[in-house]
Amino acid sequence: MTPIVWTYISYLIISVALTIWVARTLFKNGRIFLVDSFLGNEPLADSINHLLVVGFYLINFGYVTMALKSADKPVDLQGVLETLSGKIGWVLLILGGMHFFNLFIFSKMRKRALLQNALPPVPPQVFVQGVTP
Amino acid sequence: MKSLYVLYDQECSLCLSCGHWLMRQAAFIQLRFIPLQSPEIAQRFPGLKEWDGLDLREKLVVVSDEGAVYQGQYAWIMCLYALRDYREWSQRLAEPLLLPFARRVCELVSRNRLAISHFLKAPTAELRNTLAASLPPVCSIGTKCD
């Protein structure tokens, strides 16, 4: 096997492992946010969580596979490491971006839920009796 | 809190237009509109007139279905609080830093509402009817209501 094939194989293994790790972290820790956002509706929160993670996997694996081909062909170990590091670096950056984007979505959902349950921001001046609705 | 009654001046185009705008927004709390000239105010809120601080002529007043009365800038903030897209703004305006500013703007607009209305189209009967339609019939003992 040529050095470039070794680069590709290592790249795929590392990228897939990283993606799975980030997705699992998101899945595990995002759930509590979502349950809170959906006012304790756990089945709905779990369903949204699952859908988000599927989207996360699709985008990341899509990027990883598309970015596989390398323009420079390494001939020795140094070249392999350099090429690999550049590619993994991109994968990490994309994963980081996606991760923060997901957090942004979670916090937006949570904020909306909090807003819906917010108490009136100002106190009433007086209470009147005998209101007929 | 399920609904908020907005006591508006039906002689003023600005108030009618604002009411119409409020009606068209997606709301968390249902807004109902009562003209302050209407005798229905006394019918619906018998205790309201007894409050010394009441200033229906100069300030916007809203009353919740639970009997909480908000006046002036607080009433404006409560109208925003009722709306889905503007609740965040109501929280922002209620902060100590912005509340005095909100009070000044609300007082200025309320005091000059008739002057501002000169620049707007005269209120149409259709607009009045649209706002009046937001009001359910008065439920009193003996009448069947939902």
Coordinates of N, CA and C in Angstrom, one line a residue, chain A residues 5-123:
Chain A
V5 N -2.6 5.9 0.5 CA -3.7 5.0 1.0 C -3.7 4.9 2.5
W6 N -2.5 4.8 3.1 CA -2.5 4.9 4.6 C -3.1 6.2 5.1
T7 N -2.8 7.2 4.4 CA -3.3 8.5 4.9 C -4.8 8.5 4.8
Y8 N -5.4 8.0 3.7 CA -6.8 7.9 3.6 C -7.5 7.0 4.7
I9 N -6.9 5.9 4.9 CA -7.5 4.9 5.8 C -7.4 5.6 7.2
S10 N -6.3 6.1 7.6 CA -6.2 6.8 9.0 C -7.2 7.9 9.0
Y11 N -7.3 8.7 8.0 CA -8.2 9.8 8.0 C -9.6 9.4 8.2
L12 N -10.0 8.3 7.5 CA -11.4 7.9 7.6 C -11.7 7.4 9.1
I13 N -10.7 6.6 9.6 CA -10.9 6.0 10.9 C -11.0 7.1 12.0
I14 N -10.1 8.1 11.9 CA -10.1 9.1 12.9 C -11.3 10.0 12.8
S15 N -11.6 10.4 11.6 CA -12.8 11.3 11.4 C -14.1 10.7 11.8
V16 N -14.3 9.4 11.4 CA -15.5 8.7 11.8 C -15.6 8.6 13.3
A17 N -14.5 8.3 14.0 CA -14.5 8.2 15.4 C -14.8 9.5 16.1
L18 N -14.2 10.6 15.6 CA -14.4 11.9 16.1 C -15.9 12.3 16.0
T19 N -16.4 12.0 14.8 CA -17.8 12.4 14.5 C -18.8 11.7 15.5
I20 N -18.5 10.4 15.7 CA -19.4 9.6 16.5 C -19.3 10.1 18.0
W21 N -18.0 10.4 18.4 CA -17.9 10.9 19.8 C -18.6 12.2 20.0
V22 N -18.5 13.2 19.0 CA -19.2 14.5 19.2 C -20.7 14.3 19.1
A23 N -21.2 13.4 18.2 CA -22.6 13.2 18.1 C -23.2 12.6 19.4
R24 N -22.4 11.6 19.9 CA -22.9 11.0 21.2 C -23.0 12.0 22.3
T25 N -22.0 12.9 22.4 CA -21.9 13.9 23.4 C -23.2 14.8 23.3
L26 N -23.4 15.2 22.1 CA -24.5 16.0 21.8 C -25.8 15.3 22.1
F27 N -25.9 14.1 21.8 CA -27.2 13.3 22.0 C -27.4 13.2 23.5
K28 N -26.4 12.9 24.3 CA -26.5 12.6 25.7 C -26.8 13.9 26.4
N29 N -26.1 15.0 26.1 CA -26.2 16.2 26.9 C -27.2 17.2 26.4
G30 N -27.6 17.0 25.1 CA -28.6 17.9 24.5 C -30.0 17.5 25.0
R31 N -30.2 16.3 25.4 CA -31.5 15.8 25.7 C -32.1 16.6 26.9
I32 N -31.3 16.9 27.9 CA -31.9 17.6 29.1 C -32.4 19.0 28.7
F33 N -31.6 19.6 27.8 CA -32.0 20.9 27.3 C -33.4 20.8 26.5
L34 N -33.5 19.8 25.7 CA -34.7 19.7 24.9 C -35.9 19.3 25.7
V35 N -35.7 18.5 26.7 CA -36.8 18.1 27.6 C -37.3 19.4 28.3
D36 N -36.4 20.2 28.7 CA -36.8 21.5 29.3 C -37.5 22.4 28.3
S37 N -37.0 22.4 27.1 CA -37.6 23.3 26.1 C -39.0 22.9 25.7
F38 N -39.2 21.6 25.7 CA -40.5 21.1 25.3 C -41.4 20.9 26.6
L39 N -41.1 21.6 27.6 CA -41.9 21.6 28.8 C -42.1 20.2 29.4
G40 N -41.1 19.4 29.4 CA -41.1 18.1 30.0 C -41.7 17.0 29.1
N41 N -42.0 17.4 27.8 CA -42.6 16.4 26.9 C -41.4 15.5 26.4
E42 N -41.2 14.4 27.1 CA -40.0 13.6 26.8 C -40.0 12.9 25.5
P43 N -41.1 12.3 25.1 CA -41.1 11.6 23.7 C -40.8 12.6 22.6
L44 N -41.3 13.8 22.7 CA -41.1 14.8 21.6 C -39.6 15.2 21.7
A45 N -39.1 15.5 22.9 CA -37.7 15.9 23.0 C -36.8 14.8 22.5
D46 N -37.1 13.5 22.8 CA -36.2 12.4 22.3 C -36.3 12.3 20.8
S47 N -37.5 12.5 20.2 CA -37.6 12.5 18.8 C -36.8 13.6 18.1
I48 N -36.9 14.8 18.6 CA -36.2 15.9 18.0 C -34.7 15.7 18.2
N49 N -34.3 15.2 19.3 CA -32.9 14.9 19.6 C -32.3 13.9 18.6
H50 N -33.1 12.9 18.3 CA -32.7 11.9 17.4 C -32.5 12.4 16.0
L51 N -33.6 13.2 15.6 CA -33.5 13.8 14.2 C -32.3 14.8 14.1
L52 N -32.0 15.5 15.1 CA -30.9 16.4 15.1 C -29.6 15.7 14.9
V53 N -29.5 14.6 15.7 CA -28.2 13.8 15.6 C -28.1 13.1 14.2
V54 N -29.2 12.7 13.6 CA -29.1 12.1 12.3 C -28.6 13.1 11.3
G55 N -29.2 14.3 11.4 CA -28.7 15.4 10.5 C -27.2 15.7 10.7
F56 N -26.8 15.7 12.0 CA -25.4 15.9 12.3 C -24.5 14.9 11.7
Y57 N -24.9 13.6 11.8 CA -24.1 12.5 11.2 C -24.0 12.7 9.7
L58 N -25.2 13.0 9.0 CA -25.2 13.1 7.6 C -24.3 14.2 7.1
I59 N -24.4 15.4 7.7 CA -23.5 16.5 7.3 C -22.1 16.2 7.5
N60 N -21.7 15.6 8.6 CA -20.3 15.4 8.9 C -19.7 14.3 8.0
F61 N -20.5 13.1 7.9 CA -20.0 12.1 7.1 C -19.9 12.5 5.7
G62 N -20.9 13.3 5.3 CA -20.9 13.9 3.9 C -19.6 14.7 3.7
Y63 N -19.3 15.5 4.6 CA -18.1 16.3 4.4 C -16.8 15.4 4.4
V64 N -16.8 14.5 5.4 CA -15.6 13.6 5.5 C -15.3 12.9 4.2
T65 N -16.4 12.3 3.6 CA -16.2 11.5 2.4 C -15.8 12.4 1.2
M66 N -16.4 13.6 1.2 CA -16.1 14.5 0.1 C -14.7 15.1 0.1
A67 N -14.2 15.2 1.3 CA -12.9 15.8 1.5 C -11.8 14.8 1.5
L68 N -12.1 13.6 1.2 CA -11.1 12.5 1.3 C -9.9 12.7 0.3
K69 N -10.2 13.0 -0.9 CA -9.2 13.1 -1.9 C -8.2 14.2 -1.6
S70 N -6.9 13.9 -1.6 CA -5.9 14.9 -1.3 C -5.1 15.3 -2.6
A71 N -4.8 16.6 -2.7 CA -4.1 17.0 -3.9 C -2.6 16.7 -3.8
D72 N -2.0 16.8 -2.6 CA -0.6 16.4 -2.5 C -0.5 15.0 -2.1
K73 N 0.4 14.3 -2.7 CA 0.6 12.9 -2.5 C 1.9 12.7 -1.6
P74 N 1.7 12.3 -0.4 CA 2.9 12.1 0.5 C 3.7 10.9 0.1
V75 N 5.0 11.0 0.3 CA 5.8 9.8 -0.1 C 6.4 9.1 1.1
D76 N 6.5 9.9 2.2 CA 7.1 9.3 3.5 C 6.2 9.6 4.7
L77 N 6.6 9.1 5.8 CA 5.8 9.3 7.0 C 5.5 10.7 7.4
Q78 N 6.5 11.6 7.2 CA 6.4 13.0 7.4 C 5.2 13.6 6.6
G79 N 5.3 13.2 5.3 CA 4.2 13.7 4.4 C 2.8 13.2 4.8
V80 N 2.8 11.9 5.2 CA 1.5 11.3 5.6 C 1.0 12.1 6.8
L81 N 1.8 12.4 7.8 CA 1.4 13.1 9.0 C 0.9 14.5 8.7
E82 N 1.7 15.2 7.8 CA 1.3 16.5 7.5 C -0.1 16.6 6.8
T83 N -0.2 15.7 5.8 CA -1.5 15.7 5.0 C -2.7 15.3 6.0
L84 N -2.4 14.3 6.8 CA -3.4 13.8 7.7 C -3.8 14.9 8.7
S85 N -2.8 15.6 9.2 CA -3.1 16.6 10.2 C -3.9 17.8 9.6
G86 N -3.6 18.1 8.4 CA -4.4 19.2 7.7 C -5.9 18.8 7.5
K87 N -6.0 17.5 7.1 CA -7.4 17.0 6.8 C -8.2 16.9 8.1
I88 N -7.6 16.3 9.1 CA -8.3 16.1 10.4 C -8.6 17.5 11.0
G89 N -7.7 18.4 10.8 CA -7.9 19.8 11.3 C -9.2 20.4 10.8
W90 N -9.4 20.2 9.5 CA -10.6 20.7 8.8 C -11.9 20.0 9.4
V91 N -11.7 18.6 9.6 CA -12.9 17.9 10.1 C -13.2 18.4 11.5
L92 N -12.2 18.7 12.3 CA -12.4 19.2 13.7 C -13.1 20.5 13.7
L93 N -12.6 21.4 12.8 CA -13.2 22.7 12.7 C -14.7 22.6 12.3
I94 N -15.0 21.8 11.3 CA -16.4 21.6 10.8 C -17.2 21.1 12.0
L95 N -16.7 20.0 12.7 CA -17.4 19.5 13.8 C -17.7 20.5 14.9
G96 N -16.7 21.3 15.2 CA -16.8 22.4 16.2 C -17.9 23.3 15.7
G97 N -17.9 23.7 14.5 CA -18.9 24.7 14.0 C -20.3 24.1 14.1
M98 N -20.4 22.8 13.7 CA -21.7 22.1 13.7 C -22.2 22.0 15.2
H99 N -21.2 21.7 16.1 CA -21.6 21.5 17.5 C -22.1 22.8 18.0
F100 N -21.5 23.9 17.7 CA -22.0 25.2 18.2 C -23.3 25.6 17.6
F101 N -23.5 25.2 16.3 CA -24.7 25.5 15.7 C -25.9 24.7 16.4
N102 N -25.6 23.5 16.7 CA -26.6 22.7 17.4 C -26.9 23.3 18.8
L103 N -25.9 23.7 19.5 CA -26.1 24.4 20.8 C -27.0 25.6 20.6
F104 N -26.7 26.3 19.5 CA -27.5 27.6 19.2 C -28.9 27.2 19.1
I105 N -29.2 26.1 18.3 CA -30.6 25.7 18.1 C -31.2 25.3 19.5
F106 N -30.5 24.5 20.3 CA -31.0 24.1 21.6 C -31.4 25.3 22.4
S107 N -30.4 26.3 22.5 CA -30.7 27.4 23.3 C -31.9 28.3 22.8
K108 N -32.0 28.3 21.5 CA -33.1 29.1 20.9 C -34.5 28.4 21.3
M109 N -34.5 27.1 21.2 CA -35.7 26.4 21.6 C -36.0 26.6 23.1
R110 N -35.0 26.5 23.9 CA -35.2 26.7 25.3 C -35.7 28.1 25.6
K111 N -35.1 29.1 25.0 CA -35.5 30.5 25.2 C -37.0 30.7 24.9
R112 N -37.4 30.1 23.7 CA -38.8 30.2 23.3 C -39.7 29.6 24.4
A113 N -39.3 28.5 24.9 CA -40.1 27.8 25.9 C -40.2 28.7 27.2
L114 N -39.1 29.2 27.6 CA -39.0 30.1 28.8 C -39.9 31.3 28.6
L115 N -39.9 31.8 27.4 CA -40.6 33.0 27.0 C -42.1 32.8 27.2
Q116 N -42.5 31.6 26.7 CA -43.9 31.2 26.7 C -44.5 31.1 28.2
N117 N -43.6 30.7 29.1 CA -44.0 30.6 30.5 C -43.6 31.7 31.3
A118 N -43.1 32.8 30.7 CA -42.6 33.9 31.5 C -43.8 34.6 32.2
L119 N -43.5 35.1 33.5 CA -44.5 35.8 34.2 C -44.5 37.3 33.7
P120 N -45.6 38.0 33.9 CA -45.7 39.4 33.4 C -44.5 40.2 33.9
P121 N -43.8 41.0 33.1 CA -42.6 41.7 33.5 C -42.9 42.8 34.4
V122 N -44.1 43.3 34.5 CA -44.4 44.4 35.4 C -45.5 44.0 36.3
P123 N -45.5 44.6 37.5 CA -46.6 44.3 38.5 C -47.8 45.1 38.2

